[in-house]
mmCIF file of C-alpha atoms in Angstrom:
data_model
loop_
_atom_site.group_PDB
_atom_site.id
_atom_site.type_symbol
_atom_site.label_atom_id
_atom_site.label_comp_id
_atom_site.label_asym_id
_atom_site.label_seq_id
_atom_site.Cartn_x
_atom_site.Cartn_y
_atom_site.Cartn_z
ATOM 1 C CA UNK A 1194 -48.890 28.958 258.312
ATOM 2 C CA UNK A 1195 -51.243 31.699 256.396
ATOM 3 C CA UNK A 1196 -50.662 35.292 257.716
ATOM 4 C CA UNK A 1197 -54.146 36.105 256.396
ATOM 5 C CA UNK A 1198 -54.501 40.266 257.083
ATOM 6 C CA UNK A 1199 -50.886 40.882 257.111
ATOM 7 C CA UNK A 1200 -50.230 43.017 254.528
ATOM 8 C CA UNK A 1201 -46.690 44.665 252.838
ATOM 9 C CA UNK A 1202 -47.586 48.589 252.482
ATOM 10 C CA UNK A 1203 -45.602 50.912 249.571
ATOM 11 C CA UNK A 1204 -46.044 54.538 250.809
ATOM 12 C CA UNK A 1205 -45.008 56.807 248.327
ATOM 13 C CA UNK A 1206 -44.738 60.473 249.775
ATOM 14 C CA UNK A 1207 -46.293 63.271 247.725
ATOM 15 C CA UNK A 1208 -44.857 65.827 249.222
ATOM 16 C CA UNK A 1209 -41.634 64.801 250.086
ATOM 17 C CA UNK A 1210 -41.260 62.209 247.278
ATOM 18 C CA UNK A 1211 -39.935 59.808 249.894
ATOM 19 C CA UNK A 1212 -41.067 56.319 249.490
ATOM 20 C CA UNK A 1213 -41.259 53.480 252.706
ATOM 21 C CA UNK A 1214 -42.248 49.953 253.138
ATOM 22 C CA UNK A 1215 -44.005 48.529 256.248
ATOM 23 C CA UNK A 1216 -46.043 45.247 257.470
ATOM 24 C CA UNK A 1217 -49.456 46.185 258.420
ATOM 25 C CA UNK A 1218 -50.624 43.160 260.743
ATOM 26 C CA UNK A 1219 -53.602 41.480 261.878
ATOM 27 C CA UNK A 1220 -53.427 44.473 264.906
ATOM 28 C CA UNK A 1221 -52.921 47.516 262.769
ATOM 29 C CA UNK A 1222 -56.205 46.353 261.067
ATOM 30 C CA UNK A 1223 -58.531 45.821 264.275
ATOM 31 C CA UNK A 1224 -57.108 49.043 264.980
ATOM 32 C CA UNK A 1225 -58.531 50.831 261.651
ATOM 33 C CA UNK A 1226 -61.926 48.225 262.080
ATOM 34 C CA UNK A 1227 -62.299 49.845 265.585
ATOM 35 C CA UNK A 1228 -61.797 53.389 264.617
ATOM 36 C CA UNK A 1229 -63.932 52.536 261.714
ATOM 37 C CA UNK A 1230 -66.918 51.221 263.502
ATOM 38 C CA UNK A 1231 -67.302 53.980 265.605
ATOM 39 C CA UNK A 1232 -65.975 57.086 263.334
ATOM 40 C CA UNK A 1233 -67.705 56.104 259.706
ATOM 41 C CA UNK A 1234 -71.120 55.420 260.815
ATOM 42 C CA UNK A 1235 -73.426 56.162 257.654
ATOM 43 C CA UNK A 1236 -70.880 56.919 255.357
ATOM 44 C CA UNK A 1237 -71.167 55.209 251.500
ATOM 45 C CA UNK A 1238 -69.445 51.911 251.810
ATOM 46 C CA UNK A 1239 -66.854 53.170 248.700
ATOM 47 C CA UNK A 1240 -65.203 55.840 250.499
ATOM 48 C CA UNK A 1241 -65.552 53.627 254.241
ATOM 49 C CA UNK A 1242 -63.565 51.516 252.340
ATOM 50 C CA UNK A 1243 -60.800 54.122 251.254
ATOM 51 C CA UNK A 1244 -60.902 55.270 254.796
ATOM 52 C CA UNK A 1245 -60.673 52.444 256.233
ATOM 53 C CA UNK A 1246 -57.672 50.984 254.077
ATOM 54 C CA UNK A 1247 -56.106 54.590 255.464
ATOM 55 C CA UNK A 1248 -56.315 53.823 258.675
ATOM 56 C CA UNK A 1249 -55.024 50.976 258.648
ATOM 57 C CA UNK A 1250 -51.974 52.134 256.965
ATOM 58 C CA UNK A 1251 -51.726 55.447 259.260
ATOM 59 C CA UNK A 1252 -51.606 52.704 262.638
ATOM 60 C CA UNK A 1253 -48.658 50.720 260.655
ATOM 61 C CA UNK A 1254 -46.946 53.799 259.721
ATOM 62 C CA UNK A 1255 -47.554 55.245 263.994
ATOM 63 C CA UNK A 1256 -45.940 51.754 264.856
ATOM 64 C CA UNK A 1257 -43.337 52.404 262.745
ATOM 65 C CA UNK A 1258 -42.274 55.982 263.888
ATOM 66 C CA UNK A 1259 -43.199 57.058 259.850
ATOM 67 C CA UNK A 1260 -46.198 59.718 260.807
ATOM 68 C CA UNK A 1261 -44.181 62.693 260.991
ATOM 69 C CA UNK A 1262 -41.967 61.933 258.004
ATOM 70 C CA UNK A 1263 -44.688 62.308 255.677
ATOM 71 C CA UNK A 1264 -46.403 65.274 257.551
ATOM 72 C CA UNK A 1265 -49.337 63.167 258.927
ATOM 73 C CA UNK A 1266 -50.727 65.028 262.565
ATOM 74 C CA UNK A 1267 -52.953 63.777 265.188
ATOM 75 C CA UNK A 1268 -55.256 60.830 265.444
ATOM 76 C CA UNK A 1269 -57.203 59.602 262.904
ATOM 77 C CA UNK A 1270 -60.067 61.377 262.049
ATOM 78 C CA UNK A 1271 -61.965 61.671 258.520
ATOM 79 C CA UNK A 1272 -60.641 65.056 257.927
ATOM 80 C CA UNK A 1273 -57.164 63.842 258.910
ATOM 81 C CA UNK A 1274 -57.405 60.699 256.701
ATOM 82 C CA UNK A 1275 -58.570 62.735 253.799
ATOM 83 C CA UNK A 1276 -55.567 64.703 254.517
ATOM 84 C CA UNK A 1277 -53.312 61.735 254.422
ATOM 85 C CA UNK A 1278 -54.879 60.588 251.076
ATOM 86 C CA UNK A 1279 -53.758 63.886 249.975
ATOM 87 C CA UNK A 1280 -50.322 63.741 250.920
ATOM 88 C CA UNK A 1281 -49.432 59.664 250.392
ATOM 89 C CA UNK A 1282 -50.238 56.677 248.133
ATOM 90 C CA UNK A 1283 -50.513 53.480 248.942
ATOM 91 C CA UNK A 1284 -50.429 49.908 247.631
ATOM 92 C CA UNK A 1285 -51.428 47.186 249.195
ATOM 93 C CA UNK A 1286 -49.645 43.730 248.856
ATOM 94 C CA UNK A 1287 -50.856 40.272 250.144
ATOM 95 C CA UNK A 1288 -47.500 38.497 252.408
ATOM 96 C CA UNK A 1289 -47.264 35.178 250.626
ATOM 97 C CA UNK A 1290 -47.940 31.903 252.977
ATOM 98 C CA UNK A 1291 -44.712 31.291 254.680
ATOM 99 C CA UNK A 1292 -42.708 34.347 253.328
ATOM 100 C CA UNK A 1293 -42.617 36.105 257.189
ATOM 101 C CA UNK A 1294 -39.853 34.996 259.936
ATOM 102 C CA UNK A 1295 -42.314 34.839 262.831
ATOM 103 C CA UNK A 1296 -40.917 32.703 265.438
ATOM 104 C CA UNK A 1297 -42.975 29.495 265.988
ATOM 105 C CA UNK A 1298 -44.197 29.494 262.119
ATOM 106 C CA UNK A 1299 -44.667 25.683 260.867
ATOM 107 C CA UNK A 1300 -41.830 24.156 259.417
ATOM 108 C CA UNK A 1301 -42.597 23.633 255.486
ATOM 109 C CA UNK A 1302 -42.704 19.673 255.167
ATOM 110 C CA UNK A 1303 -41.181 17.714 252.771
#
């Protein structure tokens, strides 16, 4: 099974110098597309792209319960993302094909 857009997130506080790791799924990411599509209009496709990868960390961090931990307000917004940017880094990590317990997920064959 390939998890495609299912991503491990490091978030390294700051502020706090507290660190975290979450999934960011498939759902976190149409999540950031959406805001995306309707918040970034004519922005340079360079920092879309930083916003974008901040959103879609800021919806797996709100699933997670992380927001206020790291001293992250409100809904996204571009302010609010450049805010985040200010007060957490990020790194991104591809989930390696089969590495995720999902229930269902093909068997590996012999």
């Amino acid at each position: 099974m390939r998890y495609g857009i299912t991503r491990k997130v490091s978030i390294y506080g700051l502020e706090n110098h507290e660190a975290d790791e979450v999934i960011a799924t498939p759902g976190d990411n149409l999540q950031a597309t959406l805001w995306s599509s309707k918040d970034l209009g004519g922005m340079p496709s360079e920092a879309k792209g930083v916003l974008e990868t901040y959103a879609w960390a800021y919806f797996a961090m709100k699933r997670q319960g992380l927001l206020g931990k790291y001293g992250i307000q409100g809904e996204p917004t571009v302010d609010g993302l450049m805010d985040m940017a200010d007060k957490v880094t990020l790194y991104f990590e591809e989930v390696p094909e089969d590495s995720l317990p999902l229930a269902g997920a093909k068997p590996k064959t012999k």
